[in-house]
Amino acid sequence: MQSLLLMIVTTLYAKLLNVFVQTFLLMVEIEKNTTYQRTPHVTCMASRWFTTQEEERFKAVANLYLTLKGQKMNKSRIHDGKVHVSKPWGQYTDIYRTKNVVFKRIEVSPGEEMSYQYHSKRDEFWYILEGHGLMIINDIEAGAFSGDTFSIKSGVKHQVKNIGTSMLVIFEMQVGVCDENDIVRLTDKYNRNQKEES
């Protein structure tokens, strides 16, 4: 009975992840028509990021996921605007954030790389949207191309490098205790300490 339940939950989870990805791809199309106002460290949107229909769809998907995880979402934390966080390797954008679920758009610049790291309290799921990279998981290297997905469980060492000539764009979903301080760096090209974000 437990194996049947596990199979059902795993199938639902895979389908849900696919819906998340499809929803995110729709949002990417919206983003192309949005104007930005840039400052040295933060980029703020000048208009809403979601249409009402897409926002409702995204909320429904997030509610379904949280219900499956035994949590109920009391109110939306989907951003009306978004904040870009600059990093030495590129930038990331928080799309949706609660304590237990985070969606991000990660952009790694050509020739740059994230630290070789692991997390103790969260799992990560990556979907490569654009570009060509090299993924390293527990010392095993694999190509990372548009359309590829990676499941990174807590405690698993991982790193991505942009080995292409254009931006490597990744959709990331975090599940668990989503604390930006939950990072243990094993190596880092930019000599950052463990407490800084990825």
PDB file of C-alpha atoms in Angstrom:
ATOM      1  CA  MET A   1       0.000   0.000   0.000  1.00  0.00           C
ATOM      2  CA  GLN A   2       2.837   2.403   0.879  1.00  0.00           C
ATOM      3  CA  SER A   3       4.609   1.747  -2.431  1.00  0.00           C
ATOM      4  CA  LEU A   4       1.378   2.435  -4.347  1.00  0.00           C
ATOM      5  CA  LEU A   5       0.877   5.680  -2.425  1.00  0.00           C
ATOM      6  CA  LEU A   6       4.519   6.641  -3.055  1.00  0.00           C
ATOM      7  CA  MET A   7       4.083   5.930  -6.778  1.00  0.00           C
ATOM      8  CA  ILE A   8       0.929   8.090  -6.923  1.00  0.00           C
ATOM      9  CA  VAL A   9       2.586  10.966  -5.045  1.00  0.00           C
ATOM     10  CA  THR A  10       5.710  10.713  -7.254  1.00  0.00           C
ATOM     11  CA  THR A  11       3.575  10.798 -10.416  1.00  0.00           C
ATOM     12  CA  LEU A  12       1.589  13.788  -9.132  1.00  0.00           C
ATOM     13  CA  TYR A  13       4.826  15.525  -8.172  1.00  0.00           C
ATOM     14  CA  ALA A  14       6.313  15.009 -11.663  1.00  0.00           C
ATOM     15  CA  LYS A  15       3.126  16.325 -13.297  1.00  0.00           C
ATOM     16  CA  LEU A  16       3.051  19.282 -10.921  1.00  0.00           C
ATOM     17  CA  LEU A  17       6.673  20.138 -11.696  1.00  0.00           C
ATOM     18  CA  ASN A  18       5.789  20.086 -15.403  1.00  0.00           C
ATOM     19  CA  VAL A  19       2.898  22.508 -14.740  1.00  0.00           C
ATOM     20  CA  PHE A  20       5.266  24.792 -12.803  1.00  0.00           C
ATOM     21  CA  VAL A  21       7.680  24.803 -15.721  1.00  0.00           C
ATOM     22  CA  GLN A  22       4.938  25.468 -18.287  1.00  0.00           C
ATOM     23  CA  THR A  23       3.601  28.319 -16.131  1.00  0.00           C
ATOM     24  CA  PHE A  24       7.085  29.776 -15.827  1.00  0.00           C
ATOM     25  CA  LEU A  25       7.595  29.619 -19.595  1.00  0.00           C
ATOM     26  CA  LEU A  26       4.385  31.652 -20.008  1.00  0.00           C
ATOM     27  CA  MET A  27       5.739  34.207 -17.555  1.00  0.00           C
ATOM     28  CA  VAL A  28       8.967  34.477 -19.560  1.00  0.00           C
ATOM     29  CA  GLU A  29       6.879  35.569 -22.559  1.00  0.00           C
ATOM     30  CA  ILE A  30       5.216  38.275 -20.434  1.00  0.00           C
ATOM     31  CA  GLU A  31       8.608  39.462 -19.218  1.00  0.00           C
ATOM     32  CA  LYS A  32       9.715  40.246 -22.778  1.00  0.00           C
ATOM     33  CA  ASN A  33       7.124  43.062 -22.899  1.00  0.00           C
ATOM     34  CA  THR A  34       8.007  44.598 -19.526  1.00  0.00           C
ATOM     35  CA  THR A  35      10.088  47.726 -18.972  1.00  0.00           C
ATOM     36  CA  TYR A  36      12.663  47.955 -16.186  1.00  0.00           C
ATOM     37  CA  GLN A  37      14.242  50.748 -14.201  1.00  0.00           C
ATOM     38  CA  ARG A  38      17.828  49.889 -13.289  1.00  0.00           C
ATOM     39  CA  THR A  39      19.830  50.948 -10.232  1.00  0.00           C
ATOM     40  CA  PRO A  40      23.331  49.690  -9.296  1.00  0.00           C
ATOM     41  CA  HIS A  41      22.150  46.670  -7.261  1.00  0.00           C
ATOM     42  CA  VAL A  42      18.419  46.283  -7.780  1.00  0.00           C
ATOM     43  CA  THR A  43      16.182  46.237 -10.827  1.00  0.00           C
ATOM     44  CA  CYS A  44      12.509  46.989 -10.191  1.00  0.00           C
ATOM     45  CA  MET A  45       9.700  46.282 -12.590  1.00  0.00           C
ATOM     46  CA  ALA A  46       7.722  49.224 -13.851  1.00  0.00           C
ATOM     47  CA  SER A  47       4.601  47.113 -14.385  1.00  0.00           C
ATOM     48  CA  ARG A  48       2.960  43.965 -12.997  1.00  0.00           C
ATOM     49  CA  TRP A  49       4.725  40.761 -13.901  1.00  0.00           C
ATOM     50  CA  PHE A  50       1.669  38.526 -14.132  1.00  0.00           C
ATOM     51  CA  THR A  51      -1.620  39.050 -15.885  1.00  0.00           C
ATOM     52  CA  THR A  52      -4.573  38.300 -13.598  1.00  0.00           C
ATOM     53  CA  GLN A  53      -5.262  34.995 -15.355  1.00  0.00           C
ATOM     54  CA  GLU A  54      -1.652  33.804 -15.084  1.00  0.00           C
ATOM     55  CA  GLU A  55      -1.380  34.956 -11.474  1.00  0.00           C
ATOM     56  CA  GLU A  56      -4.496  32.937 -10.582  1.00  0.00           C
ATOM     57  CA  ARG A  57      -3.138  29.885 -12.401  1.00  0.00           C
ATOM     58  CA  PHE A  58       0.196  30.179 -10.602  1.00  0.00           C
ATOM     59  CA  LYS A  59      -1.541  30.548  -7.211  1.00  0.00           C
ATOM     60  CA  ALA A  60      -3.661  27.466  -7.920  1.00  0.00           C
ATOM     61  CA  VAL A  61      -0.582  25.405  -8.774  1.00  0.00           C
ATOM     62  CA  ALA A  62       1.260  26.645  -5.679  1.00  0.00           C
ATOM     63  CA  ASN A  63      -1.770  25.875  -3.482  1.00  0.00           C
ATOM     64  CA  LEU A  64      -1.997  22.366  -4.924  1.00  0.00           C
ATOM     65  CA  TYR A  65       1.670  21.734  -4.202  1.00  0.00           C
ATOM     66  CA  LEU A  66       1.449  23.079  -0.640  1.00  0.00           C
ATOM     67  CA  THR A  67      -1.696  21.043   0.013  1.00  0.00           C
ATOM     68  CA  LEU A  68       0.139  17.908  -1.137  1.00  0.00           C
ATOM     69  CA  LYS A  69       2.942  18.792   1.272  1.00  0.00           C
ATOM     70  CA  GLY A  70       0.387  19.117   4.110  1.00  0.00           C
ATOM     71  CA  GLN A  71       0.564  22.905   4.250  1.00  0.00           C
ATOM     72  CA  LYS A  72      -2.096  25.453   3.393  1.00  0.00           C
ATOM     73  CA  MET A  73      -1.232  28.768   1.762  1.00  0.00           C
ATOM     74  CA  ASN A  74      -3.210  31.475   3.586  1.00  0.00           C
ATOM     75  CA  LYS A  75      -2.420  34.310   1.204  1.00  0.00           C
ATOM     76  CA  SER A  76      -0.436  34.843  -1.944  1.00  0.00           C
ATOM     77  CA  ARG A  77       3.189  35.815  -1.718  1.00  0.00           C
ATOM     78  CA  ILE A  78       3.576  36.087  -5.451  1.00  0.00           C
ATOM     79  CA  HIS A  79       5.349  39.361  -6.142  1.00  0.00           C
ATOM     80  CA  ASP A  80       3.554  42.148  -7.993  1.00  0.00           C
ATOM     81  CA  GLY A  81       7.049  43.338  -8.850  1.00  0.00           C
ATOM     82  CA  LYS A  82      10.304  41.468  -8.686  1.00  0.00           C
ATOM     83  CA  VAL A  83      13.759  42.081  -7.325  1.00  0.00           C
ATOM     84  CA  HIS A  84      16.968  41.075  -9.056  1.00  0.00           C
ATOM     85  CA  VAL A  85      19.882  40.137  -6.800  1.00  0.00           C
ATOM     86  CA  SER A  86      23.309  40.667  -8.363  1.00  0.00           C
ATOM     87  CA  LYS A  87      25.957  37.995  -7.848  1.00  0.00           C
ATOM     88  CA  PRO A  88      29.548  37.712  -9.103  1.00  0.00           C
ATOM     89  CA  TRP A  89      28.399  34.931 -11.460  1.00  0.00           C
ATOM     90  CA  GLY A  90      25.301  36.799 -12.750  1.00  0.00           C
ATOM     91  CA  GLN A  91      21.973  37.336 -10.988  1.00  0.00           C
ATOM     92  CA  TYR A  92      18.840  35.674  -9.698  1.00  0.00           C
ATOM     93  CA  THR A  93      15.245  36.825  -9.478  1.00  0.00           C
ATOM     94  CA  ASP A  94      12.824  35.765  -6.754  1.00  0.00           C
ATOM     95  CA  ILE A  95       9.547  34.947  -8.458  1.00  0.00           C
ATOM     96  CA  TYR A  96       7.691  33.426  -5.505  1.00  0.00           C
ATOM     97  CA  ARG A  97       8.839  32.895  -1.906  1.00  0.00           C
ATOM     98  CA  THR A  98       7.498  31.335   1.282  1.00  0.00           C
ATOM     99  CA  LYS A  99       9.440  29.639   4.090  1.00  0.00           C
ATOM    100  CA  ASN A 100       9.024  26.252   2.402  1.00  0.00           C
ATOM    101  CA  VAL A 101       8.775  26.918  -1.345  1.00  0.00           C
ATOM    102  CA  VAL A 102      10.813  29.279  -3.545  1.00  0.00           C
ATOM    103  CA  PHE A 103      10.790  29.813  -7.313  1.00  0.00           C
ATOM    104  CA  LYS A 104      13.733  31.635  -8.881  1.00  0.00           C
ATOM    105  CA  ARG A 105      15.004  32.605 -12.289  1.00  0.00           C
ATOM    106  CA  ILE A 106      18.798  32.228 -12.276  1.00  0.00           C
ATOM    107  CA  GLU A 107      21.034  33.802 -14.930  1.00  0.00           C
ATOM    108  CA  VAL A 108      24.683  32.719 -15.077  1.00  0.00           C
ATOM    109  CA  SER A 109      26.903  34.901 -17.277  1.00  0.00           C
ATOM    110  CA  PRO A 110      29.168  33.326 -19.941  1.00  0.00           C
ATOM    111  CA  GLY A 111      32.377  31.961 -18.405  1.00  0.00           C
ATOM    112  CA  GLU A 112      31.033  32.234 -14.843  1.00  0.00           C
ATOM    113  CA  GLU A 113      30.044  29.571 -12.316  1.00  0.00           C
ATOM    114  CA  MET A 114      28.191  29.140  -9.043  1.00  0.00           C
ATOM    115  CA  SER A 115      30.076  27.735  -6.056  1.00  0.00           C
ATOM    116  CA  TYR A 116      30.392  23.971  -5.548  1.00  0.00           C
ATOM    117  CA  GLN A 117      27.973  23.661  -2.642  1.00  0.00           C
ATOM    118  CA  TYR A 118      25.251  21.749  -0.857  1.00  0.00           C
ATOM    119  CA  HIS A 119      22.206  22.570   1.252  1.00  0.00           C
ATOM    120  CA  SER A 120      21.186  20.796   4.469  1.00  0.00           C
ATOM    121  CA  LYS A 121      17.490  21.665   4.678  1.00  0.00           C
ATOM    122  CA  ARG A 122      16.130  21.965   1.135  1.00  0.00           C
ATOM    123  CA  ASP A 123      15.839  20.141  -2.168  1.00  0.00           C
ATOM    124  CA  GLU A 124      16.235  21.984  -5.462  1.00  0.00           C
ATOM    125  CA  PHE A 125      14.795  21.259  -8.894  1.00  0.00           C
ATOM    126  CA  TRP A 126      16.347  22.986 -11.909  1.00  0.00           C
ATOM    127  CA  TYR A 127      14.966  23.385 -15.413  1.00  0.00           C
ATOM    128  CA  ILE A 128      17.364  24.793 -18.031  1.00  0.00           C
ATOM    129  CA  LEU A 129      15.501  27.463 -19.998  1.00  0.00           C
ATOM    130  CA  GLU A 130      18.284  28.814 -22.225  1.00  0.00           C
ATOM    131  CA  GLY A 131      21.981  28.403 -22.824  1.00  0.00           C
ATOM    132  CA  HIS A 132      24.592  25.689 -22.449  1.00  0.00           C
ATOM    133  CA  GLY A 133      26.219  24.773 -19.174  1.00  0.00           C
ATOM    134  CA  LEU A 134      28.119  22.111 -17.293  1.00  0.00           C
ATOM    135  CA  MET A 135      26.368  20.610 -14.267  1.00  0.00           C
ATOM    136  CA  ILE A 136      28.427  18.908 -11.559  1.00  0.00           C
ATOM    137  CA  ILE A 137      26.524  16.709  -9.090  1.00  0.00           C
ATOM    138  CA  ASN A 138      28.528  14.786  -6.473  1.00  0.00           C
ATOM    139  CA  ASP A 139      31.685  15.129  -8.622  1.00  0.00           C
ATOM    140  CA  ILE A 140      29.965  13.769 -11.761  1.00  0.00           C
ATOM    141  CA  GLU A 141      29.841  16.133 -14.759  1.00  0.00           C
ATOM    142  CA  ALA A 142      26.954  16.359 -17.222  1.00  0.00           C
ATOM    143  CA  GLY A 143      26.021  18.768 -19.990  1.00  0.00           C
ATOM    144  CA  ALA A 144      23.160  21.140 -19.199  1.00  0.00           C
ATOM    145  CA  PHE A 145      21.127  22.149 -22.259  1.00  0.00           C
ATOM    146  CA  SER A 146      17.805  23.912 -22.796  1.00  0.00           C
ATOM    147  CA  GLY A 147      14.991  21.580 -21.673  1.00  0.00           C
ATOM    148  CA  ASP A 148      17.145  19.540 -19.251  1.00  0.00           C
ATOM    149  CA  THR A 149      15.972  19.061 -15.658  1.00  0.00           C
ATOM    150  CA  PHE A 150      17.990  18.289 -12.532  1.00  0.00           C
ATOM    151  CA  SER A 151      16.761  17.120  -9.126  1.00  0.00           C
ATOM    152  CA  ILE A 152      19.172  18.057  -6.326  1.00  0.00           C
ATOM    153  CA  LYS A 153      18.339  16.567  -2.927  1.00  0.00           C
ATOM    154  CA  SER A 154      19.534  18.102   0.345  1.00  0.00           C
ATOM    155  CA  GLY A 155      23.122  17.130   1.103  1.00  0.00           C
ATOM    156  CA  VAL A 156      23.979  16.603  -2.583  1.00  0.00           C
ATOM    157  CA  LYS A 157      27.000  18.600  -3.787  1.00  0.00           C
ATOM    158  CA  HIS A 158      26.256  20.601  -6.923  1.00  0.00           C
ATOM    159  CA  GLN A 159      27.535  23.344  -9.181  1.00  0.00           C
ATOM    160  CA  VAL A 160      26.674  24.810 -12.563  1.00  0.00           C
ATOM    161  CA  LYS A 161      29.106  26.505 -14.951  1.00  0.00           C
ATOM    162  CA  ASN A 162      28.177  28.511 -18.025  1.00  0.00           C
ATOM    163  CA  ILE A 163      30.438  27.144 -20.753  1.00  0.00           C
ATOM    164  CA  GLY A 164      28.469  28.789 -23.560  1.00  0.00           C
ATOM    165  CA  THR A 165      28.662  32.227 -25.150  1.00  0.00           C
ATOM    166  CA  SER A 166      25.199  33.417 -24.061  1.00  0.00           C
ATOM    167  CA  MET A 167      23.440  33.689 -20.713  1.00  0.00           C
ATOM    168  CA  LEU A 168      22.611  30.356 -19.018  1.00  0.00           C
ATOM    169  CA  VAL A 169      19.044  30.743 -17.706  1.00  0.00           C
ATOM    170  CA  ILE A 170      17.655  28.321 -15.113  1.00  0.00           C
ATOM    171  CA  PHE A 171      14.242  28.040 -13.454  1.00  0.00           C
ATOM    172  CA  GLU A 172      14.796  26.835  -9.871  1.00  0.00           C
ATOM    173  CA  MET A 173      12.235  25.468  -7.434  1.00  0.00           C
ATOM    174  CA  GLN A 174      13.333  25.032  -3.799  1.00  0.00           C
ATOM    175  CA  VAL A 175      11.373  22.821  -1.396  1.00  0.00           C
ATOM    176  CA  GLY A 176      12.044  22.416   2.321  1.00  0.00           C
ATOM    177  CA  VAL A 177      13.362  25.045   4.716  1.00  0.00           C
ATOM    178  CA  CYS A 178      14.185  27.762   2.181  1.00  0.00           C
ATOM    179  CA  ASP A 179      16.773  29.816   4.040  1.00  0.00           C
ATOM    180  CA  GLU A 180      19.380  31.611   1.906  1.00  0.00           C
ATOM    181  CA  ASN A 181      21.928  30.960   4.684  1.00  0.00           C
ATOM    182  CA  ASP A 182      21.533  27.185   4.220  1.00  0.00           C
ATOM    183  CA  ILE A 183      24.597  26.835   2.026  1.00  0.00           C
ATOM    184  CA  VAL A 184      27.895  25.059   2.568  1.00  0.00           C
ATOM    185  CA  ARG A 185      30.518  26.076   0.009  1.00  0.00           C
ATOM    186  CA  LEU A 186      33.158  23.501  -0.841  1.00  0.00           C
ATOM    187  CA  THR A 187      34.918  25.609  -3.494  1.00  0.00           C
ATOM    188  CA  ASP A 188      34.219  29.111  -4.750  1.00  0.00           C
ATOM    189  CA  LYS A 189      35.841  30.967  -7.649  1.00  0.00           C
ATOM    190  CA  TYR A 190      35.020  34.302  -5.990  1.00  0.00           C
ATOM    191  CA  ASN A 191      36.404  33.458  -2.503  1.00  0.00           C
ATOM    192  CA  ARG A 192      33.075  33.976  -0.718  1.00  0.00           C
ATOM    193  CA  ASN A 193      32.521  32.505   2.726  1.00  0.00           C
ATOM    194  CA  GLN A 194      29.824  29.973   3.660  1.00  0.00           C
ATOM    195  CA  LYS A 195      27.284  32.474   4.992  1.00  0.00           C
ATOM    196  CA  GLU A 196      26.806  34.415   1.766  1.00  0.00           C
ATOM    197  CA  GLU A 197      24.174  33.402  -0.773  1.00  0.00           C
ATOM    198  CA  SER A 198      24.910  31.171  -3.749  1.00  0.00           C
TER     199      SER A 198
END
